[in-house]
């Protein structure tokens, strides 16, 4: 069987599995639909959280990004894992004890204000929609790149699959498909990584190969890599051009943003109690760390391998690769590797012979021989081409395709839950039609999930034309860090925090971060104008402190919240103490824990 | 609330939780922002295997510490819940 057939087989089998799970786990109540009945095993929830969290970007792009950025890529590694420590210690168990369905639920009830709830809904929708556009685009790219199906049809197929398990099963369906998707994606990621680690360092564990020596020598892999890239005029791999303060801020914005992302937080509403929420965050982090500690190894190996096999190789434009390659080897030259030729058709790698010598020069900005760079490579190529670089059989490539789709679909589904529950629960049930019955709400929830799938698909279609997906992800993290994290944190740890302070803090974070990122991404701002030298990616962290400050000052100048609310905050700090509280629970009683 | 909850020392439990949280967040900060970013150049003079130590913390070590921190937190919170007789469900 050839590669494409294998890809179809794997994608077909995994999709059938997802649909099967969707039918098996239909939701019967709003409890099932929003929070999977509060009864998900912590280990399984950890897996589902990991799949929810690791998107097409983590799976396909991150290793390549690190390969190019070297030490600078650390911001993603620390930023996208360290947030789970904040979640476990500061948010998850308390929000679970609070016992409602969504993030705006907490904000609206804790701050006894429909206005605060609506602002939180806006933040949640904004964050989720920017994020989901990238996922749908990833699905379209995977289909068009590997299966030869048109981009638009790829998105339609992805939408139908997600529609099935999100609309039928709600959170319950999503949870169990995410567990399956995690298994697919982690297997697809680690198998090629193990082989490429064996090839380069002779160590089967990529995390150890990363700090080991190059196979058959006593030179460490990283020293070799530093040497190789700096000889070509690139920055040393273990260094960065970013300022220390900027690295600090970007890492922090990603960490606090992770902790404030609604689709991650709601996963911790699905377990039985606060203790389970804590341990579940631990398992989620283990499952995420498996991929996140492998990624820097893959990045470094791939960079080294890429430079060593492609640089100064003789390009082959001939149709007959085998014959041309044999001829070049006979003359003592090195032919361009075959995987380069096969990926060239996708446009992910490209070669332009600027000095007409027939050889492929890879050069950095400070190349000592002054030659121009002739090879362009997309970040995504490193993970995608790994199986071929390591000369693994065709089915491994099919596996990687299925893994990439699993990563994109699982994240998209989690985001869809946030969007549909924000509309059906927070806007319809809790703000507009307070008398709505549970059955009606479930129906509305399904309809809004269906609407959200459609909207996401359309966004995916337009995203391909707009091409700013990578840019707007900075919005998602910045906004989550600056607008949602501060008020959730203060809502738990500071009893005195009131409605006025919360609204002021959310609006401060939202407006300042949105304005700053918009100005520098779309409004023509230049790096010289950065506030304190902080890039738009890291500004969420700076404005988070501003929002915290504004919130505290405004709260101190306005009346304290009622005794009832203060008692509520004391209750959620201690597991098993949650009682019914008049104001906060007037619209809806907390979920019975027993 | 059941009768055993009457003996619950909620205040003591909360202040012990805060102390634990602050300690763990200090370590969280030290192993990532500290070792991986601020003191990275200093730590790079040492190495772990073939990797400069500060660089290793930023790309691997911090993540291992994060995992250990969360599991320690779970274990320590269980102990606090017993000690202050907070009702586990």
XYZ file of C-alpha atoms in Angstrom:
683
model
C 0.000 0.000 0.000
C 1.262 3.478 -0.702
C 1.334 6.436 1.654
C -1.961 8.009 0.635
C -3.801 4.721 1.053
C -2.336 4.324 4.519
C -3.398 7.880 5.361
C -6.965 7.149 4.231
C -7.015 3.939 6.262
C -5.832 5.611 9.473
C -8.006 8.684 9.083
C -11.026 6.509 8.205
C -10.542 4.146 11.138
C -10.014 6.922 13.670
C -13.013 8.901 12.382
C -15.234 5.810 12.615
C -14.002 5.390 16.182
C -14.899 8.989 17.065
C -18.400 8.636 15.623
C -18.879 5.331 17.439
C -17.955 6.996 20.731
C -20.334 9.864 19.952
C -23.274 7.485 19.508
C -22.379 5.495 22.611
C -22.107 8.592 24.828
C -25.201 10.620 23.939
C -26.085 13.289 26.466
C -29.443 12.992 28.214
C -29.448 16.127 30.392
C -27.825 19.546 30.635
C -25.530 18.059 33.301
C -24.335 15.520 30.740
C -24.183 18.084 27.989
C -22.176 20.780 29.792
C -20.058 18.875 32.278
C -20.360 15.174 31.338
C -22.479 14.520 34.408
C -19.609 15.539 36.747
C -18.492 11.973 36.751
C -15.401 11.676 34.579
C -12.512 9.657 35.976
C -9.590 12.033 36.805
C -7.066 10.122 34.679
C -9.392 10.107 31.673
C -10.165 13.766 32.260
C -6.413 14.378 32.301
C -6.111 12.745 28.889
C -9.097 14.643 27.545
C -7.629 17.896 28.872
C -4.313 17.138 27.197
C -6.020 16.509 23.840
C -8.208 19.561 24.355
C -5.127 21.619 25.031
C -2.733 20.331 22.380
C -3.894 21.803 19.127
C -2.805 21.493 15.534
C -0.178 24.105 16.415
C 1.315 22.018 19.236
C 1.316 18.872 17.162
C 2.505 20.146 13.789
C 4.162 23.515 14.269
C 5.761 23.675 17.689
C 8.765 21.411 17.106
C 9.532 23.258 13.873
C 9.151 26.602 15.595
C 11.618 25.506 18.268
C 13.950 24.186 15.575
C 14.100 27.689 14.103
C 14.039 29.678 17.333
C 16.367 27.488 19.442
C 16.403 28.839 22.981
C 13.736 31.389 21.977
C 11.298 28.495 21.555
C 11.455 27.915 25.316
C 8.691 30.484 25.811
C 6.188 28.003 24.341
C 7.535 25.030 26.250
C 7.431 26.703 29.662
C 4.456 28.927 28.892
C 2.118 26.193 27.716
C 2.936 23.815 30.585
C 3.513 26.134 33.551
C -0.061 27.401 33.285
C -1.239 24.034 34.605
C 0.550 24.647 37.893
C -1.453 27.871 38.245
C -4.642 26.041 37.280
C -4.106 23.263 39.806
C -3.055 25.528 42.674
C -5.153 28.629 42.138
C -8.260 27.897 40.095
C -9.407 24.367 39.261
C -10.333 22.906 42.685
C -12.125 26.069 43.799
C -14.098 26.474 40.605
C -15.112 22.821 40.886
C -16.301 23.364 44.461
C -18.261 26.354 43.199
C -20.151 23.778 41.134
C -21.569 25.505 38.087
C -21.228 24.931 34.366
C -19.140 27.655 32.712
C -16.587 30.388 33.336
C -19.124 33.240 32.821
C -21.315 31.339 35.320
C -18.669 31.827 37.982
C -18.108 35.463 37.062
C -21.833 36.297 36.944
C -22.655 34.539 40.233
C -19.603 35.496 42.249
C -19.983 39.131 41.199
C -23.820 39.083 41.393
C -24.128 40.929 38.100
C -25.610 40.113 34.710
C -23.392 42.778 33.202
C -20.240 41.054 34.478
C -21.601 37.766 33.121
C -22.154 39.269 29.684
C -18.661 40.813 29.599
C -17.241 37.404 30.523
C -19.309 35.833 27.736
C -17.823 38.313 25.271
C -14.270 37.533 26.439
C -14.927 33.777 26.250
C -16.459 33.997 22.778
C -13.694 36.182 21.471
C -10.928 33.957 22.796
C -12.618 30.794 21.526
C -13.429 32.038 18.051
C -9.911 33.302 17.354
C -8.580 29.974 18.511
C -11.013 27.804 16.590
C -10.306 29.501 13.256
C -6.751 28.130 13.494
C -7.997 24.609 14.226
C -10.358 24.507 11.268
C -7.605 25.798 9.065
C -5.361 22.991 10.357
C -8.030 20.440 9.466
C -8.361 21.863 5.959
C -4.584 21.864 5.444
C -4.218 18.274 6.657
C -6.901 17.048 4.278
C -5.681 18.988 1.281
C -1.988 18.269 1.921
C -2.200 14.522 2.465
C -5.367 13.128 1.100
C -5.610 15.222 -2.034
C -9.046 16.446 -1.023
C -9.813 20.104 -1.627
C -9.224 22.438 1.297
C -12.909 23.437 1.469
C -14.107 19.826 1.452
C -11.560 18.997 4.141
C -13.161 21.578 6.394
C -16.645 20.281 5.589
C -15.634 16.714 6.519
C -14.052 17.974 9.745
C -17.232 19.907 10.549
C -19.462 16.872 10.031
C -17.338 14.746 12.368
C -17.245 17.385 15.113
C -20.951 18.047 14.590
C -21.682 14.405 15.363
C -20.018 14.146 18.700
C -20.395 17.729 19.900
C -24.098 18.077 19.118
C -25.092 14.536 20.092
C -22.883 14.002 23.070
C -21.998 17.500 24.281
C -19.235 17.468 26.876
C -19.768 13.766 27.495
C -19.212 12.842 23.840
C -16.334 15.275 23.551
C -14.609 13.928 26.652
C -14.488 10.332 25.500
C -13.543 11.176 21.913
C -10.770 13.373 23.299
C -9.422 10.431 25.273
C -9.234 8.432 22.034
C -7.734 11.398 20.212
C -5.045 11.789 22.852
C -3.966 8.179 22.391
C -3.810 8.616 18.622
C -1.874 11.867 18.733
C 0.701 10.903 21.356
C 1.451 7.609 19.603
C 1.771 9.408 16.285
C 4.132 11.960 17.820
C 6.458 9.721 19.807
C 7.019 6.860 17.345
C 8.862 8.962 14.722
C 10.633 10.865 17.524
C 12.071 7.655 18.963
C 13.397 6.594 15.574
C 14.969 9.927 14.737
C 16.558 10.001 18.189
C 18.039 6.559 17.510
C 19.408 7.716 14.176
C 21.093 10.836 15.499
C 22.096 9.965 19.067
C 21.656 6.193 19.287
C 19.406 6.725 22.319
C 15.793 5.534 22.015
C 14.490 8.120 24.494
C 14.333 11.531 22.773
C 14.531 13.412 26.096
C 17.859 11.707 26.834
C 19.103 11.907 23.271
C 18.556 15.655 23.545
C 21.293 15.906 26.177
C 23.357 13.048 24.762
C 26.199 12.806 22.256
C 25.982 12.501 18.519
C 26.027 8.818 17.559
C 29.515 7.386 17.442
C 31.294 10.525 18.711
C 31.917 12.187 22.054
C 30.616 15.556 20.904
C 27.288 16.477 22.485
C 24.369 16.837 20.098
C 23.710 20.453 21.146
C 27.372 21.495 20.789
C 27.418 20.007 17.318
C 24.200 21.819 16.441
C 25.554 25.140 17.752
C 28.680 24.646 15.679
C 26.824 23.693 12.513
C 24.325 26.555 12.573
C 26.770 29.268 13.597
C 29.138 28.186 10.781
C 26.323 28.969 8.357
C 25.718 32.406 9.857
C 22.750 31.627 12.107
C 22.470 32.496 15.761
C 23.731 29.713 18.059
C 20.939 27.261 18.812
C 21.125 27.746 22.565
C 20.836 31.539 22.341
C 18.171 34.038 21.301
C 17.862 37.512 19.827
C 14.966 38.426 22.127
C 15.634 40.496 25.250
C 15.475 38.671 28.577
C 12.558 40.836 29.704
C 10.583 40.073 26.570
C 11.207 36.319 26.952
C 10.034 36.656 30.555
C 6.833 38.494 29.557
C 5.909 36.181 26.679
C 6.393 33.108 28.871
C 4.248 34.690 31.581
C 1.511 35.813 29.185
C 1.272 32.279 27.803
C 1.209 30.768 31.318
C -1.450 33.056 32.763
C -3.328 32.906 29.470
C -3.364 29.096 29.631
C -4.784 29.259 33.134
C -7.476 31.695 31.981
C -8.579 29.885 28.814
C -12.248 28.907 29.202
C -12.020 25.665 27.228
C -9.302 24.414 29.565
C -11.049 25.547 32.754
C -14.370 23.872 31.921
C -12.644 20.502 31.686
C -12.190 20.633 35.456
C -15.948 21.022 35.990
C -16.399 17.474 34.699
C -14.816 15.612 37.621
C -16.462 14.573 40.877
C -14.935 16.927 43.457
C -12.121 19.444 44.126
C -9.627 16.711 45.033
C -10.309 15.033 41.697
C -9.861 18.390 39.951
C -6.390 18.752 41.501
C -5.158 15.271 40.603
C -6.746 15.592 37.194
C -4.657 18.709 36.502
C -1.620 16.661 37.493
C -2.456 13.881 35.037
C -3.217 16.420 32.313
C 0.223 17.924 32.843
C 1.922 14.502 32.654
C 0.164 13.739 29.382
C 1.040 17.168 28.002
C 4.635 16.918 29.232
C 5.080 13.694 27.256
C 4.699 15.686 24.053
C 6.224 18.923 25.320
C 9.498 17.343 26.457
C 9.724 15.388 23.203
C 9.162 18.476 21.043
C 12.474 20.272 21.803
C 14.339 17.035 21.055
C 12.485 16.630 17.764
C 13.179 20.289 16.950
C 16.903 20.021 17.598
C 17.323 16.667 15.815
C 15.334 17.892 12.847
C 17.341 21.101 12.543
C 20.630 19.231 12.683
C 19.455 16.611 10.246
C 17.960 19.179 7.902
C 21.156 21.222 7.659
C 23.415 18.183 7.377
C 21.468 16.421 4.646
C 20.303 19.388 2.586
C 23.098 21.950 2.771
C 25.446 21.747 -0.244
C 23.506 18.791 -1.666
C 23.145 18.612 -5.423
C 19.661 19.482 -6.543
C 17.802 17.082 -8.823
C 15.202 18.485 -11.140
C 15.026 15.235 -13.086
C 11.818 13.202 -13.103
C 13.764 10.029 -12.451
C 15.116 10.607 -8.945
C 16.777 7.216 -8.507
C 18.897 7.386 -11.666
C 19.955 10.994 -11.087
C 20.863 10.300 -7.455
C 22.987 7.289 -8.424
C 24.819 9.408 -11.008
C 25.553 12.148 -8.449
C 26.847 9.656 -5.905
C 29.084 8.123 -8.586
C 30.642 11.552 -9.128
C 31.306 11.879 -5.389
C 28.483 14.333 -4.687
C 25.510 14.202 -2.325
C 22.055 14.171 -3.916
C 19.144 16.072 -2.436
C 17.293 13.705 -0.074
C 14.199 12.076 -1.504
C 11.879 13.410 1.215
C 12.816 16.933 0.180
C 11.712 16.182 -3.350
C 8.394 14.666 -2.279
C 7.562 17.530 0.104
C 8.526 20.129 -2.473
C 5.224 19.461 -4.245
C 3.269 20.627 -1.184
C 5.107 23.945 -1.170
C 6.279 23.398 2.418
C 9.908 23.360 1.295
C 11.371 25.193 -1.642
C 14.710 25.736 -3.371
C 15.825 28.579 -5.589
C 19.294 28.361 -7.140
C 20.371 31.972 -6.671
C 24.050 31.492 -7.590
C 23.358 28.865 -10.307
C 25.821 26.309 -8.992
C 23.271 23.495 -8.766
C 24.028 23.087 -5.046
C 21.605 23.911 -2.265
C 23.014 26.516 0.103
C 21.473 27.038 3.519
C 22.778 30.285 4.956
C 21.923 32.517 7.904
C 21.831 36.314 8.020
C 25.531 36.490 8.986
C 26.927 33.893 6.594
C 30.766 34.090 6.623
C 31.030 33.290 2.879
C 28.425 35.936 2.035
C 26.252 33.539 0.045
C 22.492 33.960 -0.067
C 20.114 31.438 1.487
C 18.491 29.259 -1.174
C 16.348 26.887 0.848
C 12.998 27.839 2.369
C 11.276 25.539 4.831
C 7.929 25.866 6.548
C 7.877 25.176 10.317
C 5.409 22.344 9.882
C 7.751 20.335 7.665
C 9.852 18.997 10.542
C 7.130 16.982 12.205
C 5.529 15.972 8.920
C 8.689 14.859 7.200
C 10.199 13.171 10.262
C 8.954 9.686 9.351
C 10.491 9.946 5.902
C 13.709 11.490 7.185
C 13.963 8.548 9.557
C 13.021 6.259 6.639
C 10.068 4.762 8.457
C 7.448 2.766 6.558
C 4.497 4.469 4.859
C 1.983 3.609 7.573
C 3.813 5.843 10.064
C 3.080 8.819 7.826
C -0.585 7.838 7.761
C -0.422 7.750 11.532
C 1.029 11.256 11.701
C -1.761 12.566 9.467
C -4.376 10.967 11.731
C -2.538 12.409 14.751
C -2.570 15.937 13.349
C -6.277 15.682 12.639
C -6.919 14.292 16.129
C -5.071 17.257 17.645
C -7.020 19.807 15.588
C -10.445 18.201 16.039
C -10.131 17.638 19.782
C -9.223 21.264 20.400
C -11.955 22.494 18.077
C -14.537 20.419 19.965
C -13.492 21.813 23.339
C -13.778 25.351 22.000
C -17.197 24.602 20.503
C -18.405 23.583 23.963
C -17.369 26.967 25.360
C -19.124 28.806 22.554
C -22.359 26.823 22.729
C -22.590 26.894 26.525
C -21.848 30.628 26.604
C -24.825 31.164 24.305
C -27.343 28.604 25.575
C -26.518 28.693 29.261
C -25.104 32.119 30.055
C -26.974 34.270 27.583
C -30.289 32.392 27.185
C -30.864 30.579 30.469
C -29.140 32.895 32.944
C -29.607 36.330 31.376
C -32.503 36.493 28.907
C -35.017 33.708 29.680
C -34.580 32.805 33.319
C -37.657 30.534 33.410
C -36.338 28.165 30.742
C -36.694 24.463 31.616
C -33.864 21.959 31.587
C -35.239 20.182 28.527
C -35.553 23.398 26.550
C -32.054 24.432 27.587
C -30.648 21.117 26.358
C -32.356 21.671 23.017
C -31.026 25.233 22.818
C -27.561 23.936 23.721
C -27.627 21.448 20.835
C -28.825 24.113 18.418
C -26.120 26.548 19.507
C -23.469 23.818 19.267
C -24.654 23.188 15.701
C -24.542 26.924 14.999
C -21.048 27.153 16.469
C -19.806 24.285 14.271
C -21.132 26.115 11.244
C -19.622 29.432 12.294
C -16.270 27.761 12.975
C -16.309 26.139 9.543
C -17.012 29.452 7.855
C -14.213 31.053 9.867
C -11.901 28.273 8.721
C -12.839 28.917 5.094
C -12.224 32.640 5.423
C -9.087 32.165 7.502
C -7.388 30.600 4.498
C -7.926 33.808 2.583
C -7.084 36.188 5.409
C -3.998 34.326 6.526
C -3.701 36.025 9.899
C -4.459 32.997 12.047
C -1.020 32.871 13.601
C -1.293 36.560 14.451
C -4.638 36.374 16.212
C -3.596 33.565 18.553
C -1.665 36.231 20.446
C -5.064 37.796 21.123
C -6.458 34.629 22.670
C -3.697 34.250 25.238
C -3.289 37.943 25.935
C -7.013 38.421 26.487
C -7.354 35.318 28.642
C -4.418 36.452 30.793
C -5.460 40.094 31.134
C -9.256 39.871 31.302
C -10.305 36.466 32.691
C -7.470 35.323 34.936
C -7.380 38.372 37.293
C -11.061 38.326 38.214
C -11.279 34.557 38.673
C -8.197 34.674 40.879
C -9.408 37.631 42.946
C -12.890 36.117 43.137
C -11.438 33.159 45.036
C -8.597 34.682 47.022
C -10.037 38.091 47.985
C -13.453 38.181 49.646
C -13.616 41.960 49.413
C -13.534 41.902 45.596
C -16.862 43.250 44.348
C -18.907 43.705 41.215
C -17.563 47.174 40.365
C -13.940 46.060 40.708
C -14.519 42.980 38.580
C -16.176 44.863 35.741
C -13.457 47.531 35.811
C -10.706 44.886 35.789
C -12.223 42.881 32.937
C -12.799 45.932 30.785
C -9.302 47.308 31.506
C -7.681 44.017 30.509
C -9.881 43.580 27.457
C -9.536 47.090 26.038
C -5.822 47.612 26.759
C -4.691 44.221 25.465
C -6.943 44.294 22.430
C -5.848 47.835 21.576
C -2.145 47.097 21.992
C -2.159 43.912 19.927
C -4.380 45.456 17.258
C -2.083 48.474 16.959
C 1.055 46.393 16.491
C -0.400 43.589 14.390
C -2.734 45.523 12.117
C -2.346 49.239 12.888
C 1.211 49.696 11.652
C 3.047 49.949 14.985
C 6.788 49.239 14.890
C 8.924 47.380 17.451
C 10.585 50.673 18.464
C 7.240 51.788 19.884
C 6.768 48.708 22.111
C 5.843 49.575 25.677
C 8.870 48.697 27.867
C 10.203 46.672 24.929
C 7.448 44.073 25.316
C 6.172 42.437 22.126
C 2.409 42.015 21.505
C 2.759 38.317 22.407
C 3.898 39.209 25.904
C 1.798 42.281 26.628
C -1.047 40.318 28.231
C 1.219 39.773 31.236
C 1.887 43.505 31.686
C -1.777 44.437 31.311
C -2.767 41.627 33.660
C -1.070 43.557 36.457
C -2.792 46.730 35.289
C -6.164 44.951 35.411
C -5.393 43.548 38.869
C -4.415 47.022 40.100
C -7.441 48.763 38.629
C -9.747 46.051 39.964
C -8.380 46.317 43.504
C -8.467 50.134 43.595
C -12.027 50.298 42.235
C -13.176 47.581 44.642
C -11.746 49.457 47.605
C -13.534 52.665 46.574
C -16.939 50.958 46.242
C -19.092 49.032 48.772
C -18.019 45.549 49.860
C -20.042 42.612 48.510
C -22.884 41.355 50.710
C -22.221 38.937 53.583
C -23.855 36.195 51.557
C -21.272 36.498 48.774
C -18.411 36.651 51.271
C -19.724 33.458 52.875
C -19.901 31.871 49.441
C -16.206 32.638 48.858
C -15.321 31.075 52.233
C -17.354 28.017 51.289
C -15.634 27.315 48.014
C -12.198 27.482 49.635
C -12.927 24.367 51.678
C -13.966 21.162 49.892
C -17.396 19.857 50.892
C -18.489 23.112 52.542
C -20.464 24.594 49.684
C -23.947 25.716 50.778
C -26.720 27.362 48.846
C -26.380 31.152 48.792
C -29.319 33.426 48.085
C -27.992 35.998 45.668
C -25.458 33.972 43.737
C -27.669 30.935 43.422
C -31.011 32.634 42.843
C -31.007 31.688 39.168
C -29.840 28.162 39.613
C -28.719 25.922 42.437
C -25.196 24.587 42.596
C -24.782 21.046 41.428
C -25.288 18.528 44.173
C -21.957 16.925 44.942
C -23.213 13.910 46.817
C -23.235 19.707 56.338
C -22.999 16.549 58.388
C -22.035 16.417 62.060
C -18.380 15.735 61.450
C -18.179 18.993 59.527
C -18.864 20.839 62.783
C -15.373 19.864 63.927
C -13.873 21.091 60.684
C -11.239 23.765 61.224
C -11.904 25.729 58.039
C -9.783 28.741 59.036
C -6.747 26.653 59.894
C -7.181 24.651 56.716
C -7.318 27.775 54.565
C -4.257 29.428 56.067
C -2.281 26.181 55.756
C -3.436 25.967 52.120
C -2.241 29.506 51.471
C 1.178 28.775 52.990
C 1.554 25.630 50.898
C 0.425 27.429 47.731
C 2.879 30.292 48.282
C 5.786 27.877 48.836
C 4.982 25.855 45.727
C 4.528 28.963 43.590
C 7.927 30.166 44.747
C 9.483 26.918 43.460
C 7.375 27.197 40.281
C 8.799 30.658 39.696
C 12.367 29.665 40.569
C 12.592 26.652 38.243
C 11.091 28.386 35.209
C 11.572 32.161 35.277
C 14.560 31.881 37.623
C 16.621 28.993 36.261
C 15.315 29.103 32.686
C 15.354 32.861 32.055
C 16.840 35.253 34.619
C 19.762 33.143 35.891
C 20.146 31.206 32.692
C 23.490 32.712 31.691
C 24.951 31.938 35.105
C 23.650 28.353 35.056
C 24.894 27.753 31.526
C 28.452 27.400 32.848
C 27.312 24.063 34.321
C 25.941 21.306 32.185
C 23.633 18.340 32.452
C 24.734 15.648 30.035
C 25.596 17.572 26.898
C 23.250 20.504 27.525
C 23.985 23.836 29.226
C 22.050 23.766 32.511
C 20.069 27.016 32.059
C 19.041 26.052 28.533
C 18.034 22.587 29.780
C 15.853 24.106 32.505
C 14.083 26.258 29.929
C 13.403 23.382 27.531
C 13.076 20.337 29.783
C 13.760 20.785 33.481
C 11.055 23.330 34.250
C 8.396 20.977 32.837
C 9.565 18.080 35.044
C 9.433 20.382 38.049
C 5.901 21.491 37.130
C 4.682 17.893 37.079
C 6.346 17.146 40.417
C 4.880 20.310 41.974
C 1.293 19.469 41.049
C 1.544 15.886 42.346
C 3.172 17.050 45.567
C 0.359 19.596 45.943
C -2.281 16.868 45.603
C -0.553 14.732 48.201
C -0.034 17.642 50.619
C -3.631 18.841 50.255
C -4.934 15.361 51.109
C -2.846 15.490 54.260
C -4.160 18.943 55.140
C -7.728 17.765 54.613
C -7.146 14.950 57.123
C -5.380 17.159 59.594
C -8.073 19.835 59.659
C -10.863 17.253 59.289
C -12.181 18.776 56.107
C -14.844 16.463 54.799
C -13.696 14.743 51.639
C -16.414 13.457 49.384
